[in-house]
Coordinates of C-alpha atoms in Angstrom, one line a residue:
Chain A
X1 CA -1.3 10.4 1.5
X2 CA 0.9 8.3 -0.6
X3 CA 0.4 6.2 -3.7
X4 CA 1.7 2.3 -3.1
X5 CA 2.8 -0.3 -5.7
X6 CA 1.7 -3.1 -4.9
X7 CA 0.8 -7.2 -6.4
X8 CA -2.5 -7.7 -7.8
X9 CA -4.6 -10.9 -6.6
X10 CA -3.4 -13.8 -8.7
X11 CA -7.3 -13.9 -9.9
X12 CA -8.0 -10.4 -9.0
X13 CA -10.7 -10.1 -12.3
X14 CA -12.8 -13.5 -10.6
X15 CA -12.7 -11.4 -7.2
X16 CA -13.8 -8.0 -8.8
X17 CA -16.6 -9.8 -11.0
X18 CA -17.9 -11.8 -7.9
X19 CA -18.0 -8.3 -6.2
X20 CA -20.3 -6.9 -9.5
X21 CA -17.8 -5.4 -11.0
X22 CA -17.9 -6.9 -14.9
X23 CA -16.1 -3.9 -17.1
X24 CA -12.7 -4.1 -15.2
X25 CA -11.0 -4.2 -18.2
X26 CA -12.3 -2.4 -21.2
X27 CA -9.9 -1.0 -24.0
X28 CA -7.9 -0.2 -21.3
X29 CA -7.9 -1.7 -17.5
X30 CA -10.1 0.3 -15.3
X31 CA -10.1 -1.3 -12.0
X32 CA -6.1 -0.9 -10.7
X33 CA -5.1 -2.9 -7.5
X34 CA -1.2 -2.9 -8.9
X35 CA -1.1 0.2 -6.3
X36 CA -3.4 1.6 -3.8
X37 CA -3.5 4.9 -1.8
X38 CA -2.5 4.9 2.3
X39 CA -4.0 7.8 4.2
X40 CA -3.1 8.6 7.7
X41 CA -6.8 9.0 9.9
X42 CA -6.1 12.4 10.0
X43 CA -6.3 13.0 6.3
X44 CA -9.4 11.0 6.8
X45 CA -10.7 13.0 9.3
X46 CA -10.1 16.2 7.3
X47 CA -11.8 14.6 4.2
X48 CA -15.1 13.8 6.2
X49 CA -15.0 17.1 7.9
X50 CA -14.6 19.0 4.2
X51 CA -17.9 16.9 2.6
X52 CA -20.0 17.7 5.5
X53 CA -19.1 21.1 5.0
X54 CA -19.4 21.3 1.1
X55 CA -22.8 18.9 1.5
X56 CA -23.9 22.5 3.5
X57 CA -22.4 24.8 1.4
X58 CA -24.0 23.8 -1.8
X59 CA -27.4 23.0 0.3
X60 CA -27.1 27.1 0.8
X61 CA -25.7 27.5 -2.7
X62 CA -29.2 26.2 -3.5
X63 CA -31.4 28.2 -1.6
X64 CA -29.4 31.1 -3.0
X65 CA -30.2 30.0 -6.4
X66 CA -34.1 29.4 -5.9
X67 CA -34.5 33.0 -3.8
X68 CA -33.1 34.6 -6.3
X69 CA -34.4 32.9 -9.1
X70 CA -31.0 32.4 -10.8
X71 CA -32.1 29.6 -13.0
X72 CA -31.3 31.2 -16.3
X73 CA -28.0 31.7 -15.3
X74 CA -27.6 28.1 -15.0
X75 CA -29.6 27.3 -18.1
X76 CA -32.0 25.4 -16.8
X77 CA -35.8 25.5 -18.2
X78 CA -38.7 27.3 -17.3
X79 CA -40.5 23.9 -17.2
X80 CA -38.6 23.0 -14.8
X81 CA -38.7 26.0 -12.4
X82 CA -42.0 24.9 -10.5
X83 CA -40.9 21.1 -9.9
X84 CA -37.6 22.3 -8.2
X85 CA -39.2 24.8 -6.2
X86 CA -42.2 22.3 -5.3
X87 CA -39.6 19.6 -4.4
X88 CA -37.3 22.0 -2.7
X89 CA -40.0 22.8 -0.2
X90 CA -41.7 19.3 -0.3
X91 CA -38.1 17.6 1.0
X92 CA -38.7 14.7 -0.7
X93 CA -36.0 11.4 -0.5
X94 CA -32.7 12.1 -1.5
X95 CA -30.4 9.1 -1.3
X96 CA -26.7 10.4 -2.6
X97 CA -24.0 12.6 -4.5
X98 CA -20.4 13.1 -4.8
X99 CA -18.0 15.7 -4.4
X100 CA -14.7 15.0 -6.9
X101 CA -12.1 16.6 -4.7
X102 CA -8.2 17.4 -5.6
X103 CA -6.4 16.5 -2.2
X104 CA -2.7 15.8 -1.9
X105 CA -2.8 15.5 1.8
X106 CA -1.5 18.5 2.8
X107 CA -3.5 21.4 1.1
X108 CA -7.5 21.6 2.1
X109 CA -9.4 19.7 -0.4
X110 CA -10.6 21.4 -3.2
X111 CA -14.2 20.9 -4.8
X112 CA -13.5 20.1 -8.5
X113 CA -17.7 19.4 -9.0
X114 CA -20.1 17.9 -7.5
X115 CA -22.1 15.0 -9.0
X116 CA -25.2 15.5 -8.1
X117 CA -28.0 13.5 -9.6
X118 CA -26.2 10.5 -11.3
X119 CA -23.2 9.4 -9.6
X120 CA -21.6 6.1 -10.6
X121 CA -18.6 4.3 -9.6
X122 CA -20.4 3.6 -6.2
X123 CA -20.1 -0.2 -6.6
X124 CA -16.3 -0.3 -6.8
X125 CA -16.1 2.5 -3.9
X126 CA -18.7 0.7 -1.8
X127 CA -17.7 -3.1 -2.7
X128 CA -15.4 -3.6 -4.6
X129 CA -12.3 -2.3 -2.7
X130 CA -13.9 -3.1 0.3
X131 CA -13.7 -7.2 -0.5
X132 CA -9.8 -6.0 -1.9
X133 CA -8.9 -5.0 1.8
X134 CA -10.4 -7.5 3.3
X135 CA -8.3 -10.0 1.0
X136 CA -5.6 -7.7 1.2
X137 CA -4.9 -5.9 4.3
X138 CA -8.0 -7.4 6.7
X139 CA -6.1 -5.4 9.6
X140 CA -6.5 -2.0 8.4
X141 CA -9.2 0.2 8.0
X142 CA -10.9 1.6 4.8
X143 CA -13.0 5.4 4.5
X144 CA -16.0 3.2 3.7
X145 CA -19.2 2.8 5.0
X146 CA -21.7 3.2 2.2
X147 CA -23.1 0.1 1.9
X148 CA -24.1 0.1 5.7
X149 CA -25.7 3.9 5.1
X150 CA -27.1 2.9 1.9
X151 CA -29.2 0.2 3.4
X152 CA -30.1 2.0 6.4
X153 CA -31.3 5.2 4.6
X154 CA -33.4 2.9 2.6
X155 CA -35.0 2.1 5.9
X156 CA -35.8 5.4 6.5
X157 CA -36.8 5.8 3.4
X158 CA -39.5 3.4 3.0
X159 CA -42.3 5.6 5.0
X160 CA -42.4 8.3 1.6
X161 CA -42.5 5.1 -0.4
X162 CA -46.2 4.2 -1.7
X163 CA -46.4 0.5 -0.9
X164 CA -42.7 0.6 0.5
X165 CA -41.3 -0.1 -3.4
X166 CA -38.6 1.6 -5.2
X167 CA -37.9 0.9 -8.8
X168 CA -35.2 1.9 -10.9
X169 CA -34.2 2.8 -14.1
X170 CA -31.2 3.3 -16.2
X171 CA -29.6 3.4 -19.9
X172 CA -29.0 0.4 -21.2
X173 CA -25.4 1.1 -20.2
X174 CA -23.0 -1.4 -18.8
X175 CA -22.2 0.7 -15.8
X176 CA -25.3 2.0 -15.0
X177 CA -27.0 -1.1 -15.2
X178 CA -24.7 -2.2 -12.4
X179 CA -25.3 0.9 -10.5
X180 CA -29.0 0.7 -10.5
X181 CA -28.5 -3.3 -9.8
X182 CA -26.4 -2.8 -6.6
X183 CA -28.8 -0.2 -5.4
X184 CA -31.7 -2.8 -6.0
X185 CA -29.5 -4.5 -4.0
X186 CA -29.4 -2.4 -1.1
X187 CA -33.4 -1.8 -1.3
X188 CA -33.6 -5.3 -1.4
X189 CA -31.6 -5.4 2.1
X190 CA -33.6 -2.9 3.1
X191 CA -36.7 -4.8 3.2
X192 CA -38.1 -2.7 0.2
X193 CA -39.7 -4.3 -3.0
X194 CA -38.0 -3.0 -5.9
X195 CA -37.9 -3.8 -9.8
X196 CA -35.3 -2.8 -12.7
X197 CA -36.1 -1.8 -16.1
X198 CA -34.4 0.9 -18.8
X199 CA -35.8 3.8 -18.8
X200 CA -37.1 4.0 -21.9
X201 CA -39.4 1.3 -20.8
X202 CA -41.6 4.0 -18.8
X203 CA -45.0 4.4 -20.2
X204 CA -47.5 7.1 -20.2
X205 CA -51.5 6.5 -19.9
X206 CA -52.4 10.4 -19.8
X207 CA -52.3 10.7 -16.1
X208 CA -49.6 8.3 -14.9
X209 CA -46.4 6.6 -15.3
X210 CA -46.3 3.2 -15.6
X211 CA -43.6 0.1 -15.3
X212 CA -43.2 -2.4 -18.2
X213 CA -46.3 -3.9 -16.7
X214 CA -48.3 -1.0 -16.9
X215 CA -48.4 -0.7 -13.4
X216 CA -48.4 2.9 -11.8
X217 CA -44.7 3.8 -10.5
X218 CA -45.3 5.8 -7.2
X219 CA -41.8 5.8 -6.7
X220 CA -38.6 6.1 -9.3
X221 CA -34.6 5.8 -8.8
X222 CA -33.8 7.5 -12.6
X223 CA -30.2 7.6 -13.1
X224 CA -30.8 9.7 -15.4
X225 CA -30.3 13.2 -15.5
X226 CA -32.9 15.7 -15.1
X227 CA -31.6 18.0 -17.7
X228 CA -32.6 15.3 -20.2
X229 CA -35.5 13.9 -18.6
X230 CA -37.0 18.1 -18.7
X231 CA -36.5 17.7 -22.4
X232 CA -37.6 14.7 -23.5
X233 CA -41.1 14.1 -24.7
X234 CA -42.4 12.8 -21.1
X235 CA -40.9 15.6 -19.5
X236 CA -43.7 17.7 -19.7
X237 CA -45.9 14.9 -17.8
X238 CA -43.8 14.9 -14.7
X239 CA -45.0 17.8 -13.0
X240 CA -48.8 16.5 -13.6
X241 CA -47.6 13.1 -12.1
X242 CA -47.8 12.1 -9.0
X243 CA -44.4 9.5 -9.2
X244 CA -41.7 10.2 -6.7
X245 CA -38.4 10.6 -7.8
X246 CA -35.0 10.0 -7.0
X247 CA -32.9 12.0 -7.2
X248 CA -35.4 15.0 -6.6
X249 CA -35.8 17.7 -9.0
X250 CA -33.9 20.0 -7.2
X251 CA -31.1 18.1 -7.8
X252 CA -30.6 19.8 -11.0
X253 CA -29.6 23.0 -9.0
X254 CA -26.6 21.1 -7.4
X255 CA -25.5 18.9 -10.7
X256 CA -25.3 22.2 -12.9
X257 CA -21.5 23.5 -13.1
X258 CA -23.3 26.8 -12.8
X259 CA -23.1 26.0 -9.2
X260 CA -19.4 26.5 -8.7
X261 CA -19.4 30.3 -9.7
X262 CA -22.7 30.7 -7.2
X263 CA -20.8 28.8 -4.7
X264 CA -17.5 31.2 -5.4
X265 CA -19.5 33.8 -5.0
X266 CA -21.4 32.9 -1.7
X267 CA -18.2 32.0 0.2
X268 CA -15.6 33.9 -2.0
X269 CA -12.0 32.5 -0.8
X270 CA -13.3 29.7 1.2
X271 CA -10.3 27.0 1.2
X272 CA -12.3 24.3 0.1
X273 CA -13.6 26.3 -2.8
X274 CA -11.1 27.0 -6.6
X275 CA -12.1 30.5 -7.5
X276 CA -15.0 30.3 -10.3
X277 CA -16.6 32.2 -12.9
X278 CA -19.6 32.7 -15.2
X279 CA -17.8 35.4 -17.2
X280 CA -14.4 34.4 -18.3
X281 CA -11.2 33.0 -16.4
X282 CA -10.3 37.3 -15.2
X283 CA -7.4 37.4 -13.9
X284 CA -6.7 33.3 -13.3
X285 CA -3.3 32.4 -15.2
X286 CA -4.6 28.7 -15.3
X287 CA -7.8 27.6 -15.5
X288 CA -10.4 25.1 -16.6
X289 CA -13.2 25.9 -19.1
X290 CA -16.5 23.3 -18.1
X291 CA -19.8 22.7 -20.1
X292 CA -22.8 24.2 -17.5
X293 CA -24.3 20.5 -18.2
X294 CA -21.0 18.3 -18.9
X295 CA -20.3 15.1 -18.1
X296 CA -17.3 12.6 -18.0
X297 CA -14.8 15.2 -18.2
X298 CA -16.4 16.5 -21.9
X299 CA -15.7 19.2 -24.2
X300 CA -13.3 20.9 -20.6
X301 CA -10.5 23.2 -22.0
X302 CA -7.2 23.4 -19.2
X303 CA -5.6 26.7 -20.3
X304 CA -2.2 27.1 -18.8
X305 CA 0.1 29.7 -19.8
X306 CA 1.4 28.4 -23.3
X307 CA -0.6 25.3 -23.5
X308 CA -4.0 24.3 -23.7
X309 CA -5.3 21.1 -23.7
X310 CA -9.1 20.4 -24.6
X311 CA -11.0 17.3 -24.4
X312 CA -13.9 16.2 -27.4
X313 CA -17.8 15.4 -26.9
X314 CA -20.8 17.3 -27.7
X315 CA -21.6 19.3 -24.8
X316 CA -21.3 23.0 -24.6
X317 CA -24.5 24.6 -26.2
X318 CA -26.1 25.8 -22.9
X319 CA -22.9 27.7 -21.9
X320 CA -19.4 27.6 -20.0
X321 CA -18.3 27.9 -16.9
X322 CA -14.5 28.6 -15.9
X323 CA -13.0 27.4 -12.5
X324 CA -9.4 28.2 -11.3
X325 CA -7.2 24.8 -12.3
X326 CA -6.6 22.8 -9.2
X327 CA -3.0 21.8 -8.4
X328 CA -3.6 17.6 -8.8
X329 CA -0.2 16.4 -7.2
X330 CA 1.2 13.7 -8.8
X331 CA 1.7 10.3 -7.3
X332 CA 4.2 8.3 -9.4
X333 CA 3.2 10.6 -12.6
X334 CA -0.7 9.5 -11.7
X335 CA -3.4 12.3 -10.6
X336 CA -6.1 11.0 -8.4
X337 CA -9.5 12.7 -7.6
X338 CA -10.7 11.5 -4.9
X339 CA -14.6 10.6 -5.4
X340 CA -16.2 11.6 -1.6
X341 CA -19.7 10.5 -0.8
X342 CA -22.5 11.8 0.7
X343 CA -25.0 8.8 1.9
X344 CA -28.4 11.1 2.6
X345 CA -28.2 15.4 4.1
X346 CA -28.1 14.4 7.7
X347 CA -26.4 17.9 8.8
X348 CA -22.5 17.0 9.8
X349 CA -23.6 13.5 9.0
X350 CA -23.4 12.6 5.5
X351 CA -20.3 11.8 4.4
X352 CA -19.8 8.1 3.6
X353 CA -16.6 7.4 2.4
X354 CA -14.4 8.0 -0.4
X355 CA -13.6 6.3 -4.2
X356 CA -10.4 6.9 -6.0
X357 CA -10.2 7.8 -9.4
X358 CA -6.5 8.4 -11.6
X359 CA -5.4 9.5 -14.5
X360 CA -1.9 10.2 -16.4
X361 CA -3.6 13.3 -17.4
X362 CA -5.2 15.9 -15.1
X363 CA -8.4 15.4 -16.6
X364 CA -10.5 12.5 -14.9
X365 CA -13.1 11.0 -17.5
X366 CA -14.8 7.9 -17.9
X367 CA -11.6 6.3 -19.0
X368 CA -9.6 7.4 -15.6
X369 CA -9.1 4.4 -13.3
X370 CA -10.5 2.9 -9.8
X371 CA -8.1 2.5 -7.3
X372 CA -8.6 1.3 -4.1
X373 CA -7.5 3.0 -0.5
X374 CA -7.2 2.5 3.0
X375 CA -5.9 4.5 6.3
X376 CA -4.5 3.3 9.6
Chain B
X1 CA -20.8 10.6 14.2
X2 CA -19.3 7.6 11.9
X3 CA -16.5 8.5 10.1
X4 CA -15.1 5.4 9.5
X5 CA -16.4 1.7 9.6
X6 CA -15.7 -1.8 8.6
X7 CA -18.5 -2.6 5.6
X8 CA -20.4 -5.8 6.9
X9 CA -22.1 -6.8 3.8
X10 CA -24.7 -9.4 4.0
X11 CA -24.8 -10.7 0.5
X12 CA -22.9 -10.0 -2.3
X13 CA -23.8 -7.0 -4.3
X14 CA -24.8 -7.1 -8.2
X15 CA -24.1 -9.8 -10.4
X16 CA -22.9 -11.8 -7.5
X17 CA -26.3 -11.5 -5.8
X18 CA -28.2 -12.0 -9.5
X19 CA -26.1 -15.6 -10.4
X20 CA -26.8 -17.0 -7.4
X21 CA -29.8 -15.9 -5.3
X22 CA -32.6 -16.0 -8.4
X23 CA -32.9 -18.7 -10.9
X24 CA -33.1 -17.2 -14.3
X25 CA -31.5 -18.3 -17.2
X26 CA -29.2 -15.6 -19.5
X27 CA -30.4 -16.4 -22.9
X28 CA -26.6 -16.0 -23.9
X29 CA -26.0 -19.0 -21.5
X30 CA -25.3 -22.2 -23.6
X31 CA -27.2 -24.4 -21.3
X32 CA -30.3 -22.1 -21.8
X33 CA -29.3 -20.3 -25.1
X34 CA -32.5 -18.3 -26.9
X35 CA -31.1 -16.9 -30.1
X36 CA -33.5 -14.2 -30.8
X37 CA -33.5 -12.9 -27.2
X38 CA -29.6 -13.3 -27.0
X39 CA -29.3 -11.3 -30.0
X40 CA -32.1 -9.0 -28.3
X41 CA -29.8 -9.1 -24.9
X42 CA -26.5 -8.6 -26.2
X43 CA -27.8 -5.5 -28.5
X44 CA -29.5 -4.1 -25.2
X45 CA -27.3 -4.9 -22.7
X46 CA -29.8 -6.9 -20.6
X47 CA -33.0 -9.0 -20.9
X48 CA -36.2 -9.4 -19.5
X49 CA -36.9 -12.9 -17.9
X50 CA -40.2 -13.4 -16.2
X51 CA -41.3 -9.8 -16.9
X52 CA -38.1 -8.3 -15.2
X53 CA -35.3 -6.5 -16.7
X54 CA -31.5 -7.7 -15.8
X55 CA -28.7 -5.7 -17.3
X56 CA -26.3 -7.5 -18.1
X57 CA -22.7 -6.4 -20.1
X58 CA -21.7 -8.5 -22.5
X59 CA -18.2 -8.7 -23.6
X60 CA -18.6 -10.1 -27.2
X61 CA -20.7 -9.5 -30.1
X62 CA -23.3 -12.0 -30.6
X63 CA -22.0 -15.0 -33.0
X64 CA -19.3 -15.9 -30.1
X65 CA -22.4 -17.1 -27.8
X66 CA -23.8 -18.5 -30.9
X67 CA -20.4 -20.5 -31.7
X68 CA -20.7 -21.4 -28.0
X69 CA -23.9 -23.1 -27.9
X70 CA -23.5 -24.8 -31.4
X71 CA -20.0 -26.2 -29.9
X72 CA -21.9 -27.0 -26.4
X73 CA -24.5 -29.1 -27.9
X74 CA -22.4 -30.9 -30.9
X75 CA -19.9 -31.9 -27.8
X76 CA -23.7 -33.4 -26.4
X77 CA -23.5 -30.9 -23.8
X78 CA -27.1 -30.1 -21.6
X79 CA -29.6 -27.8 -22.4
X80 CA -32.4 -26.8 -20.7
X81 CA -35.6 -26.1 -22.2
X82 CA -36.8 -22.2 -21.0
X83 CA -40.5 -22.1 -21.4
X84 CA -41.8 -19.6 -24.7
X85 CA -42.4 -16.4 -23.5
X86 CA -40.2 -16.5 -20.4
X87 CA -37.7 -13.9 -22.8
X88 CA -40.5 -12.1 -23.3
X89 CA -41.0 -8.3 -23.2
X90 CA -43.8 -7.3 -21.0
X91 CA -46.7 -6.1 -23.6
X92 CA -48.2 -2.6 -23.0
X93 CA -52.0 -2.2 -22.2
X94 CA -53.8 0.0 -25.1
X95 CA -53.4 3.9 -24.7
X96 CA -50.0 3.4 -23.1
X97 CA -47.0 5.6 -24.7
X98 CA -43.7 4.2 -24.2
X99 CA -40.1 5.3 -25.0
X100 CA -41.0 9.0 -23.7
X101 CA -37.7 9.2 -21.7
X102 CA -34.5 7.8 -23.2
X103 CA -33.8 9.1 -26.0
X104 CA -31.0 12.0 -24.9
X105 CA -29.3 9.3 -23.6
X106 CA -29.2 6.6 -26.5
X107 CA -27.6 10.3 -28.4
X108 CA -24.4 9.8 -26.1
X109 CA -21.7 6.9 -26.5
X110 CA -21.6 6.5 -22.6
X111 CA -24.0 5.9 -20.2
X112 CA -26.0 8.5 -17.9
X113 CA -23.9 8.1 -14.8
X114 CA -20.8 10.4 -14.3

């Protein structure tokens, strides 16, 4: 694994825009093809192998957590309790999630967290870099087949789907927007009918969701997260509903930090795990203090002996988790987290391909930057 | 087992897709500028055309798309006439609640996604 300077496209931004990709450059840039990453097929090869194996691990992490009715510990409501269980046994559609991983290419892969229920960056990882090696370096080969998994899970999909239609909501965000569009995208490819609209355009008649329209939803892509959707003034309607969602509501096991203690604890030592704790950081000299419901790399305290450096935000209230610090190698004084992909829970099956995320700092947040790969 | 592949994309994803294979109009657009639902778009980071919501980011606060119409039509550029209503948000059927889910989310300075 190496980290490669490299010259940007003389009109790299028209490129990445064509490709979807409008917020390149914010405040600061955050798509970055002045360097890419080179993997050799076997660190490939050990990154697929290590998502397949998380993808079952946490898939056992939460069948640990629902027979042992562990939801407290992971702060999540009593509301919620039945629609997890209902749609853990139900197996309803789930389309994706991904594991942030340190990885320097010689040391197994170490699960930082697992995103869960609202994943982003999957345009850039599915697209974007995609069209940069093909411009680039149309010889070699990429970790990438999401688009290509995305389209044909949608295909299996569309038998659970009432009326074979998906529609999908999002924040009025920039990002998610563009999320939720290149999923259309891919339900479109699919052969499905599907709509867009934010998600605070969701109505309620006293029995049923509805669209903008006023049309029932039957089925919903919310990239939102359940932990707000539970506490929001609908969320008391959901379990009455009959609207599908996606992501399922047992999602909420696998997007709660409190899963990385309960995964520590299943498979205590296991290499692909960092030692994790409800109860305070024991005996770990360095180690990382994370929100139960974070996000974006907010309100995470990195003690190391003699320094301590904490990031602002407003999450926190329902509880901390603390994970050993991972060992992010440095590439040219850059840390990258390597975003893998699961496409679907086909056992031994589901990992898609991989997005690469760096910082000058070893925390990644919303601000870190895309950079795209490939392998020989 | 797949664990590598060549993406064959069929179409251009996102914005790509949404500029060329549908033919609405951003009301931010000179040729087709709307200034109540631009100022509507550019506040909400999308619009609805024809009943259907398009996000959309927008890189500058309103009056720049404003200066850039008034400079497109003084310079006799073309404009073309949206029909009323077309920027329209769909209206809600009596007994319908809206704006239920959302508003955790418009708390935070980010989106939803991680």
């Amino acid at each position: 694994m190496r980290r490669i300077a490299a010259t940007p496209r003389p009109d790299w931004q028209r490129k990445v825009e064509e490709a979807g990709l409008t917020w390149h450059t914010g405040e600061q840039p955050y798509w970055n093809e002045a360097a890419f990453y080179e993997f050799t097929a076997k660190e490939v090869d050990v990154l697929e192998a290590a998502t397949n194996e998380l993808e079952k691990m946490t898939l056992q992490a939460a069948q640990h957590v629902i027979d042992n009715k562990l939801y407290a510990r992971l702060a999540i409501p009593e509301s919620a309790v039945p629609l997890i269980e209902s749609s853990w046994e139900a197996e309803p559609p789930s389309l994706y999630g991904r594991f942030d991983l340190a990885f320097d290419g010689v040391n197994p892969p170490k699960l930082l967290e697992y995103n869960a229920d609202t994943p982003t960056s999957l345009l850039e990882a599915a697209v974007v870099q995609w069209y940069w090696l093909q411009d680039c370096f149309p010889k070699r080969d990429q970790f990438n087949s999401l688009h290509e998994r995305l389209v044909a899970l949608w295909k299996e999909l569309a038998k659970y789907l009432p009326g074979r239609r998906i529609d999908f909501c999002s924040m009025d965000d920039a990002e998610d927007g563009m999320t939720v569009t290149y999923l259309q995208d891919t339900a479109h490819q699919a052969g499905l009918e599907a709509s867009i609209f934010p998600i605070d355009e969701i109505g309620w008649d006293g029995s049923t969701f509805l669209g903008p329209d006023d049309q029932p939803l039957g089925a919903v892509f919310k990239l939102y997260p359940w932990e707000w959707m539970m506490r929001e003034e609908f969320g008391k309607h959901i379990g009455a509903a009959e609207t599908m969602w996606l992501e399922p509501p047992w999602k909420m096991l696998l997007s709660n930090k409190g899963i990385l203690p309960i995964l520590w604890q299943l498979f205590p030592r296991h290499p692909y795990l960092l030692e994790a704790s409800f109860d305070g950081p024991g005996l770990m000299m360095a180690w990382v203090k994370k929100p139960i419901l974070g996000r974006e790399g907010a309100n995470i305290l990195l003690h190391q002996p003699g320094q301590d450096v904490e990031t602002g935000g407003d999450y926190g209230e329902e509880g901390f988790i603390f994970q050993q610090m991972a060992t992010l190698k440095s590439f040219d004084g850059m840390h990258p987290v390597i975003g893998s992909w699961l496409i679907g829970h086909e056992e031994g099956n589901a990992a898609g391909g991989i997005g690469l995320r760096e910082s000058d700092s070893p925390i990644v947040t919303n601000t870190s930057v895309f950079v795209p790969h490939l392998f020989d | 087992m797949k664990k590598s592949t060549k993406v064959t994309l069929t179409v251009v994803a996102a914005v790509g897709l949404a500029s060329c294979g549908r033919s609405r109009r951003d009301p931010c657009d000179r040729e087709s500028f709307n200034e109540m639902a631009c100022q509507d778009a550019v506040h909400s980071g999308g619009y609805y055309y024809g009943g259907s919501w398009y996000p959309m980011m927008y890189r500058y606060p309103y009056p720049y798309y404003y200066d850039s119409y008034r400079t497109h039509v003084s310079s006799g550029g073309r404009v073309v006439a949206v029909p009323a209503g077309t920027y329209a948000r769909p209206s809600g059927a009596a007994g319908v609640e809206h704006g239920g889910f959302g508003s955790t989310g418009a708390g935070h300075s980010s989106g939803a996604g991680e």
